């Protein structure tokens, strides 16, 4: 009994691990990202290097493609940019700085508020948001230039972390109406959710494919003359679940490695290192991944059982996939109100729970009871879904050459 | 009934909704024979085979296979070649055979060893690393057959084993089936190719609309369907012979003499022998081919 499950498991695992599609998504995407990232690094360092800017700036720091920048100082601390004059020009007020940016004289300008020394907050204005230009290094240079000599304890803390850019005005006309909260949270959540979703749908897609392939080629009849359909299904679900975990491990590893390397090179991705994701969150992330995977494994297993072609399967699956990605549409709401009614409701509803909870856990401290409740609800739902999948994944459905009509499905479930 | 039945089917009924696919069917398959299952399309052959294999459950009746109600261990002793052939398309031949062998209880080295032997035997030794999709249709059929006998089964159930094979490969598969029987194996074969049944089968079952129509030894059934007629070749006025009701010329196949009820083949032969103006080159009982019997049974329903 269990022997057959393991045979299916071992076979499906080794077979799917070698799939070109799997190898590409698992290793190709990180490699591609690395190439793009370092290629960009290389090109931007080439264009910035070799010019007189480099010589005027201590420690040959690059400014991520910023050739000219301006600043408006309300704090009264930075009246003279000193050695940085060739790159950084002071402006009396926002209007004149904006005019200079509109005229293309500068790429970006920073505004130091009056309380800069206390908060370290500055506002950066740029015509288009560019993650590469959202850098603190220019400001860092300015601050060093001013305070490097007379170091006192309060100033030292600002020297270590001179700028926490938390607002980026995307508007060219500096009305300041629509400022987007740009936080480190956004890319991290985005990364987590994408990893989870892509992995979940890739592996479950394979699950469905292997089932439909066996139906399409009629091999299914030979298989179920040797083992029970449910043994086949369980073996496959386990194998592809492990495949998903392998994929996640590779991606998370790649991200951490990139953050490490990028940190050394000194780039904006440094933020990843500054965020410590608690071990508990990582474990919960895996728990939600597994529960979400199982839910969709049941769905895709059922869809595979009733579909008779590779074209048909995904069409049925979409019915379940669409509601599951609802949380993505509300990502901004999750970021601004991670514990609001909508976020809470979506994180308790089983289909949307995995993605929603992962988003909330990344940004906020979710009450333990909500985590427990959502896990319990998900487990119960999964038990029910697996039962349904088992009812549908049977001889009558698997050997029938026709796709059942919707009204036949209750009959098939009853058997 | 012999005691060493490999398969024993008793009063089996199977319905699909309101449609009765198998209707009170009973038969035995004896160890070491080639048993043919015949019947028109949709007559219930495949359903019966699936019930024997425990893929489907009968609504009522009993089926015993290899000495009792089928178990997982018994399943490992059965080889099955379904009518609708199936192999993974993008998997290498050897790799797939090893997997299917292991599902039938073989160890990996055994499955590998035996697969290589079979592929060699079927002249597919050069294709162990090919993908199934790269093989010709005939080659795929042979691989499929190899999968059926891979795990040294004691019973194989083959549904249309010769479909899609050219005459050479038909010969290869036929020899394998017969050597399987010679080694003590039992073969259940479902086919529409009547001459193959005439050549190979020891006994047969013919079903129509799920019910038994013919069952028994091939010779007995043909005798049973023998016409009250004689086929002759030679010279003479056959219609004028005493005891002959009417005649039918079959061209090169000779002439069929239909006899009157009171006449026998012996009395007709005696009459020919004593007639001065008759010569005879051939004289035999008109025994219909299995094909004729099949058509007659189906048309008589």
XYZ file of C-alpha atoms in Angstrom:
716
model
C 0.000 0.000 0.000
C 2.474 2.653 1.162
C 5.092 0.998 -1.009
C 3.241 2.055 -4.125
C 2.896 5.608 -2.835
C 6.660 5.789 -2.355
C 7.338 4.365 -5.789
C 5.111 6.981 -7.370
C 6.663 9.653 -5.143
C 10.234 8.721 -6.050
C 9.476 8.470 -9.733
C 7.523 11.708 -10.009
C 10.108 13.582 -7.969
C 13.083 12.564 -10.084
C 11.138 12.980 -13.286
C 9.842 16.462 -12.498
C 13.119 17.640 -11.012
C 14.628 17.201 -14.454
C 11.871 19.053 -16.270
C 13.294 21.851 -18.374
C 10.512 24.179 -17.264
C 11.209 23.479 -13.620
C 14.963 23.896 -13.970
C 14.435 27.142 -15.807
C 12.062 28.697 -13.298
C 14.051 27.438 -10.328
C 17.584 28.238 -11.415
C 17.147 30.323 -14.544
C 15.168 33.127 -12.923
C 17.702 33.760 -10.142
C 20.577 33.499 -12.634
C 18.836 35.913 -14.963
C 18.196 38.287 -12.070
C 21.872 38.070 -11.073
C 23.011 38.769 -14.620
C 20.693 41.755 -14.954
C 21.627 43.066 -11.548
C 25.374 42.797 -11.928
C 25.254 43.792 -15.564
C 23.512 46.964 -14.488
C 26.048 47.453 -11.721
C 28.883 47.056 -14.174
C 27.450 49.440 -16.729
C 26.549 52.111 -14.206
C 29.962 51.902 -12.578
C 31.612 52.224 -16.001
C 29.639 55.330 -16.878
C 30.169 56.916 -13.497
C 33.802 55.943 -13.171
C 36.687 57.548 -15.005
C 35.244 61.048 -14.775
C 36.290 63.823 -12.509
C 33.339 63.149 -10.229
C 35.094 60.089 -8.987
C 38.147 62.035 -8.003
C 36.228 64.718 -6.187
C 34.398 62.205 -4.097
C 36.088 60.401 -1.327
C 36.201 56.594 -1.440
C 35.188 56.617 -5.139
C 31.542 56.203 -4.274
C 29.056 55.959 -7.104
C 25.705 57.620 -7.153
C 23.679 55.168 -9.197
C 23.414 57.179 -12.349
C 22.860 60.543 -10.659
C 25.067 63.035 -12.409
C 23.758 66.228 -10.869
C 21.655 66.645 -7.807
C 20.318 69.525 -5.804
C 19.213 70.078 -2.259
C 17.137 72.511 -0.273
C 18.307 72.918 3.258
C 15.767 74.040 5.882
C 17.900 72.732 8.701
C 20.646 75.287 8.204
C 23.300 72.625 8.549
C 24.480 72.302 4.956
C 25.019 75.794 3.647
C 28.032 74.772 1.591
C 28.369 71.449 -0.274
C 32.149 71.808 -0.211
C 33.975 69.212 -2.306
C 30.658 67.877 -3.541
C 29.863 71.091 -5.375
C 30.405 69.513 -8.783
C 27.586 67.046 -8.177
C 25.461 68.660 -5.548
C 24.091 72.191 -5.758
C 22.245 74.013 -3.004
C 18.934 75.769 -3.793
C 17.220 78.360 -1.701
C 13.806 76.775 -1.876
C 11.785 73.933 -3.471
C 10.545 76.133 -6.295
C 13.995 76.964 -7.625
C 15.117 73.353 -7.218
C 12.024 72.160 -9.080
C 12.724 74.632 -11.863
C 16.252 73.322 -12.168
C 14.944 69.747 -12.325
C 12.319 70.690 -14.911
C 15.074 72.295 -16.974
C 17.065 69.075 -16.735
C 19.921 70.668 -14.809
C 19.603 68.176 -12.008
C 18.333 64.577 -11.829
C 17.043 64.679 -8.292
C 16.833 66.973 -5.332
C 16.648 66.382 -1.622
C 14.850 68.503 0.919
C 16.257 68.587 4.439
C 13.490 69.577 6.845
C 14.192 71.768 9.869
C 14.242 68.808 12.218
C 16.572 66.760 10.049
C 19.145 66.357 12.774
C 16.583 64.763 15.074
C 14.822 62.511 12.583
C 17.219 61.879 9.720
C 14.219 62.079 7.390
C 14.625 63.729 4.043
C 12.388 63.957 1.004
C 13.762 63.071 -2.394
C 12.152 64.486 -5.537
C 12.751 62.916 -8.892
C 10.875 63.059 -12.206
C 10.308 59.283 -12.332
C 10.674 56.879 -9.542
C 13.836 54.868 -9.956
C 14.874 52.396 -7.319
C 18.498 52.823 -8.368
C 18.410 56.554 -7.718
C 16.672 56.221 -4.388
C 20.088 56.072 -2.832
C 21.397 57.644 0.267
C 25.031 57.816 -0.718
C 25.069 61.417 -1.960
C 23.436 62.620 1.188
C 25.784 60.442 3.165
C 28.722 62.162 1.512
C 27.280 65.556 2.308
C 26.748 64.665 5.911
C 30.228 63.199 6.253
C 31.749 66.275 4.680
C 30.069 68.475 7.234
C 30.360 66.495 10.410
C 33.351 64.239 9.959
C 35.651 66.519 11.942
C 33.643 67.427 14.987
C 32.172 64.143 16.023
C 29.874 64.176 18.949
C 27.604 61.303 20.099
C 24.335 62.652 18.657
C 25.919 63.514 15.381
C 27.589 60.125 15.241
C 24.280 58.344 15.108
C 23.305 60.494 12.158
C 26.667 59.813 10.542
C 26.042 56.096 10.679
C 22.567 56.357 9.274
C 22.262 59.766 7.701
C 19.150 59.352 5.615
C 16.076 57.233 5.947
C 14.287 58.063 2.744
C 10.685 57.308 3.418
C 8.894 59.421 0.898
C 9.383 59.645 -2.788
C 7.338 62.193 -4.577
C 6.364 60.816 -7.918
C 4.799 64.074 -9.052
C 6.869 66.287 -11.275
C 4.984 69.402 -10.215
C 5.856 69.575 -6.581
C 2.303 69.950 -5.326
C 3.059 67.118 -2.961
C -0.491 65.784 -3.122
C 0.150 62.195 -4.092
C 3.039 60.857 -2.182
C 3.375 57.127 -2.042
C 4.656 55.531 1.034
C 7.760 53.909 -0.107
C 8.897 51.490 2.448
C 11.159 48.561 2.563
C 8.036 46.495 3.213
C 6.797 46.680 -0.303
C 9.579 44.876 -2.166
C 9.920 42.286 0.561
C 6.238 41.422 0.587
C 6.216 41.429 -3.140
C 9.138 39.046 -3.194
C 7.612 36.681 -0.656
C 4.223 36.605 -2.299
C 5.674 36.103 -5.739
C 7.902 33.264 -4.571
C 4.960 31.589 -2.910
C 2.570 32.063 -5.783
C 4.855 31.148 -8.629
C 6.073 28.072 -6.828
C 2.596 26.979 -5.865
C 1.160 27.328 -9.308
C 4.174 25.864 -11.094
C 4.238 22.700 -9.033
C 0.484 22.265 -9.018
C 0.455 22.901 -12.736
C 2.869 19.994 -13.093
C 0.649 17.862 -10.880
C -2.262 18.478 -13.200
C -0.099 17.928 -16.261
C 1.160 14.545 -15.127
C -2.398 13.406 -14.412
C -3.749 14.647 -17.723
C -0.765 13.155 -19.546
C -1.493 9.744 -18.066
C -5.131 10.107 -19.016
C -4.366 11.383 -22.480
C -1.861 8.623 -23.256
C -4.161 6.050 -21.616
C -1.279 4.892 -19.456
C -3.607 5.458 -16.533
C -5.291 2.124 -17.187
C -2.021 0.225 -16.805
C -1.185 2.204 -13.689
C -4.476 1.598 -11.950
C -4.315 -2.075 -12.796
C -1.236 -2.066 -10.535
C -2.226 0.390 -7.812
C -5.184 2.318 -6.396
C -5.961 5.714 -7.949
C -5.636 7.378 -4.532
C -2.146 5.915 -4.091
C -1.220 7.461 -7.411
C -2.660 10.829 -6.388
C -1.007 10.876 -2.961
C 2.377 9.912 -4.415
C 2.154 12.698 -6.946
C 1.007 15.336 -4.457
C 3.868 14.524 -2.089
C 6.463 14.535 -4.867
C 5.399 17.858 -6.306
C 5.066 19.384 -2.836
C 8.702 18.543 -2.190
C 9.522 19.983 -5.597
C 7.862 23.247 -4.541
C 9.871 23.356 -1.315
C 13.087 22.787 -3.254
C 12.168 25.682 -5.511
C 11.436 27.979 -2.587
C 14.683 27.013 -0.888
C 16.663 27.833 -4.032
C 14.946 31.182 -4.491
C 15.216 32.298 -0.891
C 18.840 31.205 -0.927
C 19.430 33.233 -4.074
C 17.815 36.316 -2.545
C 19.856 36.063 0.632
C 23.027 35.502 -1.347
C 22.277 38.473 -3.569
C 21.604 40.650 -0.557
C 24.915 39.513 0.887
C 26.887 40.233 -2.268
C 24.963 43.371 -3.044
C 25.559 44.505 0.498
C 29.268 44.244 -0.047
C 29.094 46.182 -3.272
C 27.108 48.799 -1.465
C 23.793 49.133 -3.257
C 20.252 49.939 -2.543
C 19.422 46.281 -2.018
C 21.197 46.679 1.284
C 17.775 47.118 2.782
C 17.262 43.388 2.624
C 20.031 42.860 5.108
C 18.632 45.453 7.440
C 15.326 43.673 7.665
C 15.456 40.803 10.001
C 12.652 38.396 9.280
C 12.114 36.413 12.467
C 12.527 32.648 12.244
C 8.938 32.268 13.412
C 7.727 34.147 10.353
C 9.787 31.977 8.048
C 8.323 28.842 9.615
C 4.803 30.231 9.284
C 5.602 31.138 5.693
C 6.459 27.482 5.055
C 3.339 26.300 6.911
C 1.152 28.527 4.760
C 3.000 27.446 1.667
C 2.347 23.783 2.444
C -1.313 24.376 3.341
C -1.857 26.528 0.269
C -0.099 23.961 -1.877
C -2.294 21.153 -0.548
C -5.456 23.126 -1.186
C -4.491 23.655 -4.793
C -3.136 20.134 -5.111
C -6.661 18.912 -4.357
C -8.121 21.399 -6.823
C -5.649 20.550 -9.579
C -5.989 16.838 -8.836
C -9.746 17.079 -9.340
C -9.343 19.193 -12.447
C -6.829 16.671 -13.795
C -9.216 13.816 -13.083
C -12.025 15.319 -15.136
C -10.000 16.958 -17.913
C -9.126 15.134 -21.071
C -6.614 17.485 -22.595
C -3.908 19.935 -21.667
C -6.059 22.687 -23.112
C -9.029 21.898 -20.955
C -7.313 21.614 -17.574
C -6.067 25.157 -17.051
C -9.455 26.543 -18.046
C -11.108 24.741 -15.153
C -8.300 25.609 -12.780
C -8.679 29.337 -13.374
C -12.008 29.236 -11.521
C -10.061 28.529 -8.319
C -6.904 30.446 -9.100
C -8.623 33.816 -9.576
C -10.105 34.053 -6.080
C -6.804 32.909 -4.591
C -4.893 35.853 -5.994
C -7.462 38.426 -4.813
C -5.085 39.551 -2.038
C -2.645 40.764 -4.693
C -5.152 43.300 -5.952
C -5.368 44.726 -2.451
C -1.662 44.773 -1.775
C -1.625 48.475 -1.019
C -4.409 47.991 1.506
C -2.400 45.213 3.115
C 0.583 47.548 3.375
C -1.297 50.525 4.744
C -3.770 48.636 6.929
C -2.309 45.193 7.563
C -4.698 44.620 10.458
C -7.748 46.216 8.894
C -11.034 44.433 8.354
C -10.363 43.462 4.750
C -6.873 42.120 5.383
C -8.094 40.192 8.413
C -11.066 38.713 6.595
C -8.990 37.646 3.595
C -6.402 36.071 5.843
C -9.040 33.918 7.544
C -10.897 32.835 4.409
C -9.266 29.562 3.343
C -8.715 30.228 -0.359
C -7.087 33.610 0.190
C -5.545 32.852 3.585
C -2.065 31.670 2.519
C -1.190 34.758 0.487
C -2.928 37.189 2.825
C -1.345 35.825 5.970
C 2.113 35.850 4.463
C 1.645 39.500 3.507
C 0.375 40.441 6.938
C 3.026 38.477 8.801
C 5.743 40.282 6.875
C 4.573 43.750 7.843
C 2.653 43.467 11.020
C 2.336 41.487 14.188
C -0.702 39.347 13.587
C -2.560 38.259 16.758
C -1.806 34.626 17.556
C -5.471 33.662 17.607
C -5.890 34.809 14.035
C -2.904 32.785 12.901
C -4.161 29.704 14.717
C -7.730 30.176 13.489
C -6.648 30.583 9.885
C -4.419 27.503 10.084
C -7.223 25.433 11.607
C -9.698 26.649 8.976
C -7.192 25.840 6.233
C -6.485 22.374 7.588
C -10.200 21.572 7.830
C -10.783 22.913 4.323
C -7.884 20.855 3.022
C -9.230 17.688 4.627
C -12.543 18.315 2.887
C -10.883 19.138 -0.427
C -8.706 16.028 -0.283
C -11.766 13.931 0.415
C -13.500 15.426 -2.604
C -10.415 14.899 -4.748
C -10.281 11.272 -3.636
C -13.948 10.825 -4.569
C -13.389 12.290 -8.005
C -10.020 10.685 -8.643
C -11.510 7.309 -9.347
C -11.783 4.765 -12.062
C -15.036 5.975 -13.584
C -13.725 9.495 -14.059
C -10.190 8.515 -14.991
C -11.115 5.967 -17.630
C -13.964 7.880 -19.173
C -12.952 9.529 -22.399
C -15.381 12.371 -21.864
C -15.249 15.443 -19.725
C -18.178 15.277 -17.322
C -20.735 18.047 -17.440
C -21.066 20.260 -14.420
C -24.365 18.664 -13.440
C -22.752 15.196 -13.491
C -20.127 16.118 -10.938
C -22.271 15.667 -7.805
C -23.151 12.205 -9.112
C -19.484 11.381 -9.646
C -18.676 12.578 -6.134
C -21.358 10.330 -4.681
C -19.946 7.520 -6.788
C -15.222 -27.668 -14.846
C -11.513 -28.116 -14.184
C -10.284 -27.309 -10.722
C -7.232 -25.328 -11.849
C -9.107 -22.294 -13.116
C -6.896 -19.215 -13.199
C -9.940 -17.021 -13.546
C -13.402 -17.949 -12.431
C -16.304 -15.615 -13.160
C -19.706 -16.406 -11.675
C -23.019 -14.682 -12.439
C -21.418 -11.301 -12.783
C -23.605 -8.285 -13.490
C -22.410 -4.753 -14.127
C -24.589 -1.753 -14.897
C -23.622 1.756 -15.962
C -26.630 3.699 -14.831
C -29.553 2.076 -16.571
C -27.322 0.397 -19.149
C -26.451 -3.234 -18.440
C -22.901 -3.714 -19.662
C -22.411 -7.260 -18.376
C -25.385 -9.537 -17.920
C -25.106 -12.618 -15.727
C -21.822 -13.780 -17.156
C -20.087 -16.976 -15.984
C -16.953 -18.619 -17.346
C -13.602 -20.090 -16.380
C -10.138 -19.607 -17.801
C -7.872 -22.590 -17.205
C -4.253 -22.418 -16.327
C -1.931 -22.689 -19.309
C -4.431 -22.006 -22.072
C -5.003 -19.266 -24.579
C -8.532 -18.097 -23.942
C -10.163 -15.841 -26.505
C -12.848 -13.303 -25.675
C -14.875 -12.315 -28.687
C -17.737 -9.973 -29.229
C -18.791 -6.951 -31.218
C -17.696 -3.482 -30.147
C -19.460 -2.418 -26.972
C -20.427 -5.972 -26.060
C -18.881 -5.769 -22.585
C -15.460 -7.358 -23.162
C -13.424 -4.491 -21.783
C -15.758 -4.077 -18.815
C -15.371 -7.780 -18.034
C -11.590 -7.511 -18.300
C -11.543 -4.478 -16.018
C -13.596 -6.354 -13.440
C -11.175 -9.272 -13.575
C -8.350 -6.802 -12.970
C -10.213 -5.200 -10.051
C -10.215 -1.858 -11.821
C -14.019 -1.986 -11.730
C -16.225 -3.724 -9.163
C -19.088 -5.946 -10.318
C -22.569 -4.989 -9.102
C -23.178 -8.632 -8.239
C -21.552 -12.005 -8.747
C -18.122 -13.358 -7.854
C -14.782 -13.203 -9.583
C -11.814 -15.185 -8.427
C -8.380 -14.673 -9.954
C -5.246 -16.725 -9.305
C -6.858 -18.651 -6.525
C -9.242 -16.273 -4.811
C -10.535 -12.751 -4.511
C -7.925 -10.534 -6.116
C -5.233 -9.116 -3.851
C -2.413 -6.644 -4.440
C -0.028 -9.597 -4.536
C -2.167 -11.280 -7.183
C -2.182 -8.066 -9.237
C 1.597 -8.234 -9.379
C 1.265 -11.598 -11.155
C -0.960 -10.221 -13.929
C 0.176 -8.454 -17.064
C -2.304 -6.220 -18.828
C -2.238 -4.814 -22.320
C -5.220 -2.470 -22.599
C -6.905 -1.877 -25.899
C -6.124 1.812 -25.695
C -2.364 1.727 -25.549
C -0.530 4.106 -23.317
C 3.056 5.012 -22.584
C 4.659 8.207 -21.321
C 5.628 10.027 -24.470
C 8.554 12.079 -23.284
C 10.190 9.514 -21.031
C 13.028 7.226 -22.049
C 11.942 3.679 -22.811
C 14.111 1.925 -20.246
C 13.349 4.422 -17.493
C 9.610 4.006 -17.991
C 9.832 0.225 -18.074
C 11.789 0.175 -14.825
C 9.139 2.348 -13.144
C 6.260 0.203 -14.364
C 8.148 -2.949 -13.361
C 8.686 -1.579 -9.866
C 4.989 -0.750 -9.552
C 4.451 -4.448 -10.243
C 6.665 -5.410 -7.344
C 10.058 -5.814 -9.032
C 13.270 -4.486 -7.547
C 15.003 -1.765 -9.554
C 17.951 -3.968 -10.700
C 15.615 -6.816 -11.665
C 13.326 -4.498 -13.570
C 16.287 -3.001 -15.392
C 17.856 -6.348 -16.232
C 14.612 -7.843 -17.484
C 13.715 -4.730 -19.489
C 17.047 -4.861 -21.286
C 16.560 -8.549 -22.070
C 13.075 -7.992 -23.449
C 14.079 -4.986 -25.521
C 16.927 -7.041 -26.970
C 14.539 -9.883 -27.744
C 12.151 -7.478 -29.479
C 15.020 -5.974 -31.488
C 14.708 -2.682 -29.625
C 18.099 -2.964 -27.953
C 19.278 0.243 -29.630
C 16.335 2.223 -28.332
C 16.642 1.882 -24.569
C 17.546 5.559 -24.274
C 15.076 6.786 -26.882
C 11.959 8.586 -25.855
C 8.736 6.772 -26.579
C 7.624 9.562 -28.902
C 10.702 8.937 -31.060
C 9.720 5.329 -31.773
C 7.631 4.138 -34.681
C 4.121 2.933 -33.958
C 5.174 -0.696 -34.341
C 8.076 -0.189 -31.942
C 5.776 1.436 -29.402
C 3.488 -1.560 -29.661
C 6.385 -3.867 -28.944
C 7.467 -1.785 -25.962
C 3.901 -1.934 -24.732
C 3.947 -5.678 -25.058
C 7.267 -5.829 -23.235
C 5.701 -3.862 -20.370
C 2.912 -6.440 -20.211
C 5.243 -9.398 -19.669
C 8.003 -7.475 -17.878
C 7.358 -8.719 -14.372
C 7.108 -12.446 -15.193
C 3.334 -12.587 -14.782
C 1.556 -15.928 -14.654
C -1.526 -14.466 -16.341
C -1.606 -11.915 -19.121
C -4.709 -10.203 -20.401
C -4.197 -8.720 -23.835
C -6.793 -6.586 -25.563
C -6.321 -6.544 -29.366
C -2.650 -7.545 -29.132
C -2.071 -7.354 -32.892
C -3.675 -4.043 -33.766
C -1.263 -1.717 -35.497
C 1.389 -4.373 -36.108
C 2.768 -5.284 -39.517
C 2.877 -8.993 -40.453
C 6.466 -9.398 -39.225
C 5.772 -7.865 -35.840
C 2.483 -9.734 -35.608
C 4.534 -12.914 -35.948
C 6.951 -11.708 -33.234
C 4.162 -10.942 -30.761
C 2.323 -14.155 -31.611
C 5.448 -16.216 -30.977
C 5.912 -14.455 -27.661
C 2.327 -15.207 -26.657
C 2.704 -18.852 -27.626
C 6.033 -19.219 -25.856
C 4.457 -17.588 -22.827
C 1.821 -20.311 -22.905
C 4.449 -23.004 -23.498
C 6.122 -21.855 -20.264
C 2.894 -22.487 -18.389
C 1.431 -18.986 -18.574
C -2.245 -18.273 -19.108
C -3.362 -15.862 -21.835
C -6.692 -14.098 -22.066
C -6.943 -12.459 -25.449
C -9.635 -10.210 -26.758
C -9.579 -9.618 -30.473
C -11.595 -9.134 -33.625
C -9.040 -10.993 -35.737
C -10.809 -14.347 -36.020
C -8.056 -16.139 -37.848
C -5.706 -15.387 -34.965
C -8.194 -16.983 -32.615
C -8.504 -20.004 -34.907
C -4.754 -20.356 -34.958
C -3.979 -19.752 -31.305
C -6.931 -20.128 -28.986
C -7.710 -23.263 -27.034
C -11.093 -22.100 -25.862
C -13.247 -19.075 -26.378
C -16.070 -17.021 -25.007
C -18.228 -14.939 -27.217
C -20.401 -12.289 -25.655
C -22.936 -9.957 -27.134
C -24.727 -7.196 -25.212
C -23.000 -8.375 -22.091
C -24.352 -11.921 -22.236
C -22.710 -15.199 -23.154
C -23.377 -16.410 -26.697
C -20.741 -19.076 -27.229
C -18.433 -20.693 -24.759
C -16.155 -23.712 -24.954
C -13.461 -25.437 -26.975
C -12.901 -23.963 -30.408
C -13.408 -27.325 -32.214
C -16.575 -28.075 -30.277
C -18.078 -24.743 -31.222
C -17.209 -25.147 -34.865
C -18.717 -28.646 -34.890
C -21.777 -27.238 -33.225
C -22.127 -24.737 -36.049
C -21.377 -27.285 -38.754
C -23.978 -27.070 -41.514
C -25.843 -30.122 -42.764
C -23.765 -29.780 -45.879
C -20.661 -30.983 -47.688
C -18.096 -29.125 -49.733
C -16.885 -30.945 -52.826
C -14.630 -30.384 -55.811
C -14.712 -32.563 -58.910
C -16.871 -33.382 -61.940
C -20.503 -34.423 -62.065
C -24.103 -33.387 -61.654
C -24.073 -32.790 -57.886
C -27.701 -31.671 -57.717
C -28.919 -35.010 -59.057
C -27.270 -37.020 -56.274
C -29.654 -38.797 -53.913
C -29.920 -37.010 -50.547
C -28.874 -33.574 -51.920
C -31.468 -30.859 -51.399
C -29.825 -28.043 -53.333
C -26.344 -26.911 -54.266
C -24.338 -23.711 -54.236
C -21.331 -23.002 -56.448
C -18.583 -21.131 -54.665
C -16.233 -20.714 -57.577
C -12.742 -21.843 -56.701
C -13.883 -22.718 -53.197
C -15.772 -25.714 -54.608
C -19.453 -26.542 -54.425
C -21.530 -26.782 -51.278
C -24.078 -29.593 -51.253
C -26.942 -28.961 -48.798
C -28.321 -32.290 -47.661
C -31.890 -33.445 -47.086
C -32.680 -34.127 -43.418
C -32.601 -37.924 -43.819
C -29.259 -37.973 -45.698
C -25.826 -38.274 -44.058
C -22.375 -37.399 -45.353
C -21.586 -41.128 -45.538
C -24.633 -41.907 -47.706
C -23.725 -39.068 -50.090
C -20.092 -40.235 -50.297
C -21.282 -43.760 -51.091
C -23.558 -42.422 -53.829
C -20.684 -40.454 -55.414
C -18.415 -43.491 -55.276
C -20.896 -45.719 -57.080
C -21.873 -43.120 -59.712
C -20.095 -43.904 -62.963
C -19.980 -40.385 -64.393
C -18.516 -38.548 -61.365
C -14.950 -37.767 -60.259
C -14.081 -36.285 -56.889
C -10.992 -34.286 -55.846
C -12.167 -32.965 -52.490
C -14.858 -33.978 -50.006
C -15.291 -32.381 -46.564
C -17.874 -31.371 -44.038
C -18.902 -27.745 -44.377
C -17.605 -26.311 -41.114
C -18.024 -22.568 -40.991
C -15.125 -20.290 -40.125
C -15.177 -18.529 -36.814
C -15.785 -15.381 -38.773
C -18.998 -16.824 -40.224
C -20.077 -18.061 -36.814
C -19.416 -14.640 -35.292
C -21.466 -12.882 -37.952
C -24.244 -15.446 -37.684
C -24.457 -15.083 -33.902
C -24.541 -11.306 -34.063
C -27.079 -11.239 -36.883
C -29.352 -13.777 -35.185
C -29.808 -11.698 -32.074
